[in-house]
Structures are given as C-alpha cells and as structure tokens.
C-alpha cells in the first residue's frame, strides 16, 4: 500500500529544515580559557635559584694567580656569575702582596710560574698564622704523582686540572668560600665564649 502524498511532503519538509539548522558544539563551561604560563621554565628555575643562593658570597674575595693572561681571562669569565670580588696576580710576588692587601677568602693558584712557583707561594701562605687558614686550590696541568704529593706537602687544600671545567670550578669555589665563612664565624663565637668565661672568673 503506497504512502499518502501528505505524509511524504511532511517528511521532506522536516528533512529540509534539519539541513538548514546549523549544529553548534558546546564547549565545556568548566574548561578555563587559554592563559599564558607565567611559571618559570625548568631550565630557568635552577639558574634563578643558584643566583639567589649565591647572595651569601657577595662579601667574598677570590685571588686568581697565573702568569698566562688567557688562563686568567678564562677563570674570570667562569667566575663572573658569582657576586665575589676578583683580584688578579701574574706571579708569586704579586700574589703574596695581594694576599697581604686584600685578605682573600680563596686563592686559585697556578703552579708553574716564573720568579716564584705556586709551590713556594702556597708554602709561605700556610707557614704564616695570618694566612694559613685561607683555602688554596692549585690549578695545574701537571699530572705526575710527585707533583701532587709536593702540593699536598706545601699545604694545598685542593686541585683543579687544566683545562678547567666551569661547573667544577664554580662548585668548588662556592664550597670553599662558604666553608671559610663558617670557620670564621666559629672562631668568632669561640673567642666571645672565652671572653665571657674570663669575665665571669
């Protein structure tokens, strides 16, 4: 039995109307709008943290001793990110005078120099009560065991091998300066305690 013409025409109208009605996709009302990410990136966060943690090094002085101008420039470039004062010396005599004038918190000392070697400079610093507590790090290209033993006998606190690696240099520099500051604070506290004890007696 054939469908009536009226029913067929109604179905056609409904299909045409549905085709003309645009379909919209509703966005999730709970989805927040796109906003810029203001949090620090993983790469920049450690750098910002390191700069903030280096604030306690602002009063420190580092003496760089090397007869090679390029080596001095390289050490300077590596250490510039620290808030420390950098003092330069180009031989052993200059180094001893600089120590007397500036009282550095750390000495980075080359071994092979004219007039006075790094071994001799280190020996003099460690022999004097006024300077023996200053950390001395030998910066050298020498790899012989005898050279290392001689540096230890002179009182060297540590070694850096040329070519110097930036991260290693910065890490040891931070450690030695903070250790010196702690030792200075400890000595000051002990002196105060001794003074109080004497007054009580």
PDB file of C-alpha atoms in Angstrom:
ATOM      1  CA  UNK A   1       0.000   0.000   0.000  1.00  0.00           C
ATOM      2  CA  UNK A   2       1.553   3.342  -1.092  1.00  0.00           C
ATOM      3  CA  UNK A   3       2.152   6.170   1.400  1.00  0.00           C
ATOM      4  CA  UNK A   4      -0.135   9.140   1.175  1.00  0.00           C
ATOM      5  CA  UNK A   5       1.277  12.259  -0.582  1.00  0.00           C
ATOM      6  CA  UNK A   6       0.615  14.356   2.553  1.00  0.00           C
ATOM      7  CA  UNK A   7       2.810  12.212   4.788  1.00  0.00           C
ATOM      8  CA  UNK A   8       5.644  12.224   2.213  1.00  0.00           C
ATOM      9  CA  UNK A   9       5.567  16.019   1.898  1.00  0.00           C
ATOM     10  CA  UNK A  10       5.748  16.492   5.694  1.00  0.00           C
ATOM     11  CA  UNK A  11       8.800  14.229   5.925  1.00  0.00           C
ATOM     12  CA  UNK A  12      10.534  16.174   3.170  1.00  0.00           C
ATOM     13  CA  UNK A  13       9.887  19.476   4.948  1.00  0.00           C
ATOM     14  CA  UNK A  14      11.358  18.120   8.205  1.00  0.00           C
ATOM     15  CA  UNK A  15      14.486  16.904   6.419  1.00  0.00           C
ATOM     16  CA  UNK A  16      14.962  20.242   4.707  1.00  0.00           C
ATOM     17  CA  UNK A  17      14.526  22.156   7.967  1.00  0.00           C
ATOM     18  CA  UNK A  18      17.051  19.915   9.743  1.00  0.00           C
ATOM     19  CA  UNK A  19      19.553  20.532   6.976  1.00  0.00           C
ATOM     20  CA  UNK A  20      19.193  24.313   7.306  1.00  0.00           C
ATOM     21  CA  UNK A  21      19.611  24.379  11.114  1.00  0.00           C
ATOM     22  CA  UNK A  22      23.292  24.823  11.983  1.00  0.00           C
ATOM     23  CA  UNK A  23      24.739  22.495  14.580  1.00  0.00           C
ATOM     24  CA  UNK A  24      26.811  24.041  17.360  1.00  0.00           C
ATOM     25  CA  UNK A  25      29.279  22.192  19.555  1.00  0.00           C
ATOM     26  CA  UNK A  26      29.021  23.500  23.056  1.00  0.00           C
ATOM     27  CA  UNK A  27      32.336  23.948  24.785  1.00  0.00           C
ATOM     28  CA  UNK A  28      32.770  22.606  28.279  1.00  0.00           C
ATOM     29  CA  UNK A  29      31.856  25.508  30.606  1.00  0.00           C
ATOM     30  CA  UNK A  30      34.324  24.152  33.157  1.00  0.00           C
ATOM     31  CA  UNK A  31      37.288  24.456  30.769  1.00  0.00           C
ATOM     32  CA  UNK A  32      39.286  27.618  31.642  1.00  0.00           C
ATOM     33  CA  UNK A  33      40.292  29.960  28.828  1.00  0.00           C
ATOM     34  CA  UNK A  34      43.798  29.761  27.445  1.00  0.00           C
ATOM     35  CA  UNK A  35      46.086  31.768  29.704  1.00  0.00           C
ATOM     36  CA  UNK A  36      49.838  32.381  29.326  1.00  0.00           C
ATOM     37  CA  UNK A  37      52.081  30.226  31.502  1.00  0.00           C
ATOM     38  CA  UNK A  38      53.823  32.558  33.908  1.00  0.00           C
ATOM     39  CA  UNK A  39      55.601  29.864  35.904  1.00  0.00           C
ATOM     40  CA  UNK A  40      59.386  29.643  35.400  1.00  0.00           C
ATOM     41  CA  UNK A  41      60.582  27.067  32.935  1.00  0.00           C
ATOM     42  CA  UNK A  42      62.514  24.048  34.265  1.00  0.00           C
ATOM     43  CA  UNK A  43      65.688  25.378  32.646  1.00  0.00           C
ATOM     44  CA  UNK A  44      65.476  28.858  34.182  1.00  0.00           C
ATOM     45  CA  UNK A  45      64.422  27.751  37.672  1.00  0.00           C
ATOM     46  CA  UNK A  46      67.811  26.255  38.704  1.00  0.00           C
ATOM     47  CA  UNK A  47      69.678  29.308  37.402  1.00  0.00           C
ATOM     48  CA  UNK A  48      67.443  31.684  39.372  1.00  0.00           C
ATOM     49  CA  UNK A  49      67.817  29.507  42.464  1.00  0.00           C
ATOM     50  CA  UNK A  50      71.617  29.461  42.126  1.00  0.00           C
ATOM     51  CA  UNK A  51      71.780  33.256  41.849  1.00  0.00           C
ATOM     52  CA  UNK A  52      69.607  33.648  44.928  1.00  0.00           C
ATOM     53  CA  UNK A  53      71.700  31.166  46.928  1.00  0.00           C
ATOM     54  CA  UNK A  54      74.933  32.978  45.976  1.00  0.00           C
ATOM     55  CA  UNK A  55      73.879  36.107  47.868  1.00  0.00           C
ATOM     56  CA  UNK A  56      75.972  34.980  50.842  1.00  0.00           C
ATOM     57  CA  UNK A  57      79.107  35.184  48.653  1.00  0.00           C
ATOM     58  CA  UNK A  58      78.786  38.911  47.976  1.00  0.00           C
ATOM     59  CA  UNK A  59      81.443  39.886  50.519  1.00  0.00           C
ATOM     60  CA  UNK A  60      83.964  37.265  49.405  1.00  0.00           C
ATOM     61  CA  UNK A  61      87.252  37.964  47.610  1.00  0.00           C
ATOM     62  CA  UNK A  62      88.959  35.495  45.281  1.00  0.00           C
ATOM     63  CA  UNK A  63      92.606  35.825  44.264  1.00  0.00           C
ATOM     64  CA  UNK A  64      93.461  34.431  40.824  1.00  0.00           C
ATOM     65  CA  UNK A  65      97.163  33.766  40.241  1.00  0.00           C
ATOM     66  CA  UNK A  66      98.535  32.783  36.826  1.00  0.00           C
ATOM     67  CA  UNK A  67     101.309  34.088  34.584  1.00  0.00           C
ATOM     68  CA  UNK A  68      99.265  33.255  31.473  1.00  0.00           C
ATOM     69  CA  UNK A  69      96.879  36.069  30.537  1.00  0.00           C
ATOM     70  CA  UNK A  70      94.496  33.754  28.676  1.00  0.00           C
ATOM     71  CA  UNK A  71      94.170  31.493  31.709  1.00  0.00           C
ATOM     72  CA  UNK A  72      93.348  34.490  33.898  1.00  0.00           C
ATOM     73  CA  UNK A  73      90.717  35.689  31.427  1.00  0.00           C
ATOM     74  CA  UNK A  74      89.138  32.232  31.323  1.00  0.00           C
ATOM     75  CA  UNK A  75      88.936  31.987  35.108  1.00  0.00           C
ATOM     76  CA  UNK A  76      87.472  35.497  35.249  1.00  0.00           C
ATOM     77  CA  UNK A  77      84.822  34.617  32.666  1.00  0.00           C
ATOM     78  CA  UNK A  78      83.802  31.492  34.577  1.00  0.00           C
ATOM     79  CA  UNK A  79      83.623  33.255  37.946  1.00  0.00           C
ATOM     80  CA  UNK A  80      81.841  36.412  36.782  1.00  0.00           C
ATOM     81  CA  UNK A  81      78.423  34.935  37.588  1.00  0.00           C
ATOM     82  CA  UNK A  82      79.367  34.874  41.277  1.00  0.00           C
ATOM     83  CA  UNK A  83      78.951  38.125  43.250  1.00  0.00           C
ATOM     84  CA  UNK A  84      82.543  37.859  44.527  1.00  0.00           C
ATOM     85  CA  UNK A  85      85.344  40.383  44.125  1.00  0.00           C
ATOM     86  CA  UNK A  86      88.096  39.078  41.822  1.00  0.00           C
ATOM     87  CA  UNK A  87      91.736  40.090  42.329  1.00  0.00           C
ATOM     88  CA  UNK A  88      94.428  39.177  39.767  1.00  0.00           C
ATOM     89  CA  UNK A  89      98.113  38.397  40.208  1.00  0.00           C
ATOM     90  CA  UNK A  90     100.532  37.333  37.484  1.00  0.00           C
ATOM     91  CA  UNK A  91     103.376  35.844  39.528  1.00  0.00           C
ATOM     92  CA  UNK A  92     104.231  34.665  43.013  1.00  0.00           C
ATOM     93  CA  UNK A  93     105.453  38.018  44.316  1.00  0.00           C
ATOM     94  CA  UNK A  94     102.281  39.775  43.188  1.00  0.00           C
ATOM     95  CA  UNK A  95     100.242  37.009  44.789  1.00  0.00           C
ATOM     96  CA  UNK A  96     101.840  37.434  48.208  1.00  0.00           C
ATOM     97  CA  UNK A  97     101.394  41.224  48.062  1.00  0.00           C
ATOM     98  CA  UNK A  98      97.760  40.814  47.009  1.00  0.00           C
ATOM     99  CA  UNK A  99      97.098  38.427  49.901  1.00  0.00           C
ATOM    100  CA  UNK A 100      98.537  40.958  52.338  1.00  0.00           C
ATOM    101  CA  UNK A 101      96.460  43.805  50.896  1.00  0.00           C
ATOM    102  CA  UNK A 102      93.110  42.121  50.175  1.00  0.00           C
ATOM    103  CA  UNK A 103      92.915  39.163  52.614  1.00  0.00           C
ATOM    104  CA  UNK A 104      91.163  36.875  50.097  1.00  0.00           C
ATOM    105  CA  UNK A 105      88.731  34.118  51.054  1.00  0.00           C
ATOM    106  CA  UNK A 106      90.130  31.788  48.377  1.00  0.00           C
ATOM    107  CA  UNK A 107      93.298  31.564  46.263  1.00  0.00           C
ATOM    108  CA  UNK A 108      93.273  29.854  42.864  1.00  0.00           C
ATOM    109  CA  UNK A 109      96.970  29.311  42.289  1.00  0.00           C
ATOM    110  CA  UNK A 110      98.867  28.221  39.199  1.00  0.00           C
ATOM    111  CA  UNK A 111     101.927  26.040  39.873  1.00  0.00           C
ATOM    112  CA  UNK A 112     104.333  26.754  37.026  1.00  0.00           C
ATOM    113  CA  UNK A 113     105.209  30.455  37.223  1.00  0.00           C
ATOM    114  CA  UNK A 114     108.424  32.474  36.860  1.00  0.00           C
ATOM    115  CA  UNK A 115     110.301  34.034  39.814  1.00  0.00           C
ATOM    116  CA  UNK A 116     108.307  32.050  42.377  1.00  0.00           C
ATOM    117  CA  UNK A 117     106.382  28.826  41.783  1.00  0.00           C
ATOM    118  CA  UNK A 118     102.943  28.033  43.124  1.00  0.00           C
ATOM    119  CA  UNK A 119     104.548  25.533  45.495  1.00  0.00           C
ATOM    120  CA  UNK A 120     106.600  28.308  47.088  1.00  0.00           C
ATOM    121  CA  UNK A 121     103.641  30.672  47.337  1.00  0.00           C
ATOM    122  CA  UNK A 122     101.478  28.028  48.963  1.00  0.00           C
ATOM    123  CA  UNK A 123     104.232  27.114  51.438  1.00  0.00           C
ATOM    124  CA  UNK A 124     104.584  30.747  52.544  1.00  0.00           C
ATOM    125  CA  UNK A 125     100.846  31.210  52.943  1.00  0.00           C
ATOM    126  CA  UNK A 126     100.458  28.069  55.020  1.00  0.00           C
ATOM    127  CA  UNK A 127     103.514  28.892  57.161  1.00  0.00           C
ATOM    128  CA  UNK A 128     102.069  32.204  58.344  1.00  0.00           C
ATOM    129  CA  UNK A 129      99.441  32.191  61.138  1.00  0.00           C
ATOM    130  CA  UNK A 130      97.740  35.154  59.444  1.00  0.00           C
ATOM    131  CA  UNK A 131      97.160  33.347  56.149  1.00  0.00           C
ATOM    132  CA  UNK A 132      97.310  29.615  56.819  1.00  0.00           C
ATOM    133  CA  UNK A 133      93.505  29.309  57.028  1.00  0.00           C
ATOM    134  CA  UNK A 134      92.991  30.738  53.519  1.00  0.00           C
ATOM    135  CA  UNK A 135      91.991  27.869  51.194  1.00  0.00           C
ATOM    136  CA  UNK A 136      94.468  27.371  48.349  1.00  0.00           C
ATOM    137  CA  UNK A 137      93.374  25.477  45.246  1.00  0.00           C
ATOM    138  CA  UNK A 138      96.180  24.544  42.865  1.00  0.00           C
ATOM    139  CA  UNK A 139      95.302  24.967  39.174  1.00  0.00           C
ATOM    140  CA  UNK A 140      97.735  22.920  37.147  1.00  0.00           C
ATOM    141  CA  UNK A 141      98.369  20.898  34.022  1.00  0.00           C
ATOM    142  CA  UNK A 142     100.819  18.656  35.880  1.00  0.00           C
ATOM    143  CA  UNK A 143      99.687  15.058  36.188  1.00  0.00           C
ATOM    144  CA  UNK A 144     102.666  13.437  37.883  1.00  0.00           C
ATOM    145  CA  UNK A 145     102.060  11.846  41.274  1.00  0.00           C
ATOM    146  CA  UNK A 146     105.194  13.521  42.614  1.00  0.00           C
ATOM    147  CA  UNK A 147     103.747  16.950  41.771  1.00  0.00           C
ATOM    148  CA  UNK A 148     100.532  16.153  43.620  1.00  0.00           C
ATOM    149  CA  UNK A 149     102.492  14.922  46.628  1.00  0.00           C
ATOM    150  CA  UNK A 150     104.583  18.076  46.639  1.00  0.00           C
ATOM    151  CA  UNK A 151     101.458  20.251  46.514  1.00  0.00           C
ATOM    152  CA  UNK A 152      99.998  18.341  49.461  1.00  0.00           C
ATOM    153  CA  UNK A 153     103.226  18.810  51.392  1.00  0.00           C
ATOM    154  CA  UNK A 154     103.004  22.540  50.706  1.00  0.00           C
ATOM    155  CA  UNK A 155      99.542  22.621  52.271  1.00  0.00           C
ATOM    156  CA  UNK A 156      97.301  22.864  49.182  1.00  0.00           C
ATOM    157  CA  UNK A 157      93.640  22.280  50.007  1.00  0.00           C
ATOM    158  CA  UNK A 158      92.538  21.006  46.605  1.00  0.00           C
ATOM    159  CA  UNK A 159      93.417  20.708  42.903  1.00  0.00           C
ATOM    160  CA  UNK A 160      91.904  21.706  39.563  1.00  0.00           C
ATOM    161  CA  UNK A 161      93.330  20.238  36.379  1.00  0.00           C
ATOM    162  CA  UNK A 162      93.709  22.321  33.244  1.00  0.00           C
ATOM    163  CA  UNK A 163      91.714  22.793  31.121  1.00  0.00           C
ATOM    164  CA  UNK A 164      89.423  23.897  33.923  1.00  0.00           C
ATOM    165  CA  UNK A 165      85.777  22.877  33.709  1.00  0.00           C
ATOM    166  CA  UNK A 166      83.348  25.666  34.528  1.00  0.00           C
ATOM    167  CA  UNK A 167      80.894  23.660  36.663  1.00  0.00           C
ATOM    168  CA  UNK A 168      83.688  22.057  38.672  1.00  0.00           C
ATOM    169  CA  UNK A 169      85.326  25.431  39.265  1.00  0.00           C
ATOM    170  CA  UNK A 170      82.097  27.095  40.423  1.00  0.00           C
ATOM    171  CA  UNK A 171      81.145  24.186  42.668  1.00  0.00           C
ATOM    172  CA  UNK A 172      84.474  24.070  44.480  1.00  0.00           C
ATOM    173  CA  UNK A 173      84.675  27.844  44.734  1.00  0.00           C
ATOM    174  CA  UNK A 174      81.265  28.060  46.401  1.00  0.00           C
ATOM    175  CA  UNK A 175      82.131  25.232  48.784  1.00  0.00           C
ATOM    176  CA  UNK A 176      85.481  26.645  49.905  1.00  0.00           C
ATOM    177  CA  UNK A 177      84.191  30.188  50.424  1.00  0.00           C
ATOM    178  CA  UNK A 178      81.219  29.002  52.474  1.00  0.00           C
ATOM    179  CA  UNK A 179      83.469  26.734  54.495  1.00  0.00           C
ATOM    180  CA  UNK A 180      85.798  29.662  55.232  1.00  0.00           C
ATOM    181  CA  UNK A 181      82.877  31.846  56.305  1.00  0.00           C
ATOM    182  CA  UNK A 182      81.639  29.124  58.648  1.00  0.00           C
ATOM    183  CA  UNK A 183      85.118  28.714  60.112  1.00  0.00           C
ATOM    184  CA  UNK A 184      85.399  32.466  60.632  1.00  0.00           C
ATOM    185  CA  UNK A 185      82.028  32.556  62.397  1.00  0.00           C
ATOM    186  CA  UNK A 186      83.049  29.616  64.563  1.00  0.00           C
ATOM    187  CA  UNK A 187      86.307  31.259  65.588  1.00  0.00           C
ATOM    188  CA  UNK A 188      84.459  34.477  66.414  1.00  0.00           C
ATOM    189  CA  UNK A 189      81.934  32.598  68.547  1.00  0.00           C
ATOM    190  CA  UNK A 190      84.675  30.719  70.405  1.00  0.00           C
ATOM    191  CA  UNK A 191      86.509  33.988  71.071  1.00  0.00           C
ATOM    192  CA  UNK A 192      83.345  35.518  72.537  1.00  0.00           C
ATOM    193  CA  UNK A 193      82.785  32.480  74.742  1.00  0.00           C
ATOM    194  CA  UNK A 194      86.350  32.654  76.034  1.00  0.00           C
ATOM    195  CA  UNK A 195      85.934  36.347  76.757  1.00  0.00           C
ATOM    196  CA  UNK A 196      82.688  35.741  78.697  1.00  0.00           C
ATOM    197  CA  UNK A 197      84.324  32.964  80.655  1.00  0.00           C
ATOM    198  CA  UNK A 198      87.256  35.207  81.610  1.00  0.00           C
ATOM    199  CA  UNK A 199      84.928  37.992  82.783  1.00  0.00           C
ATOM    200  CA  UNK A 200      82.984  35.586  84.968  1.00  0.00           C
ATOM    201  CA  UNK A 201      86.149  34.395  86.635  1.00  0.00           C
TER     202      UNK A 201
END
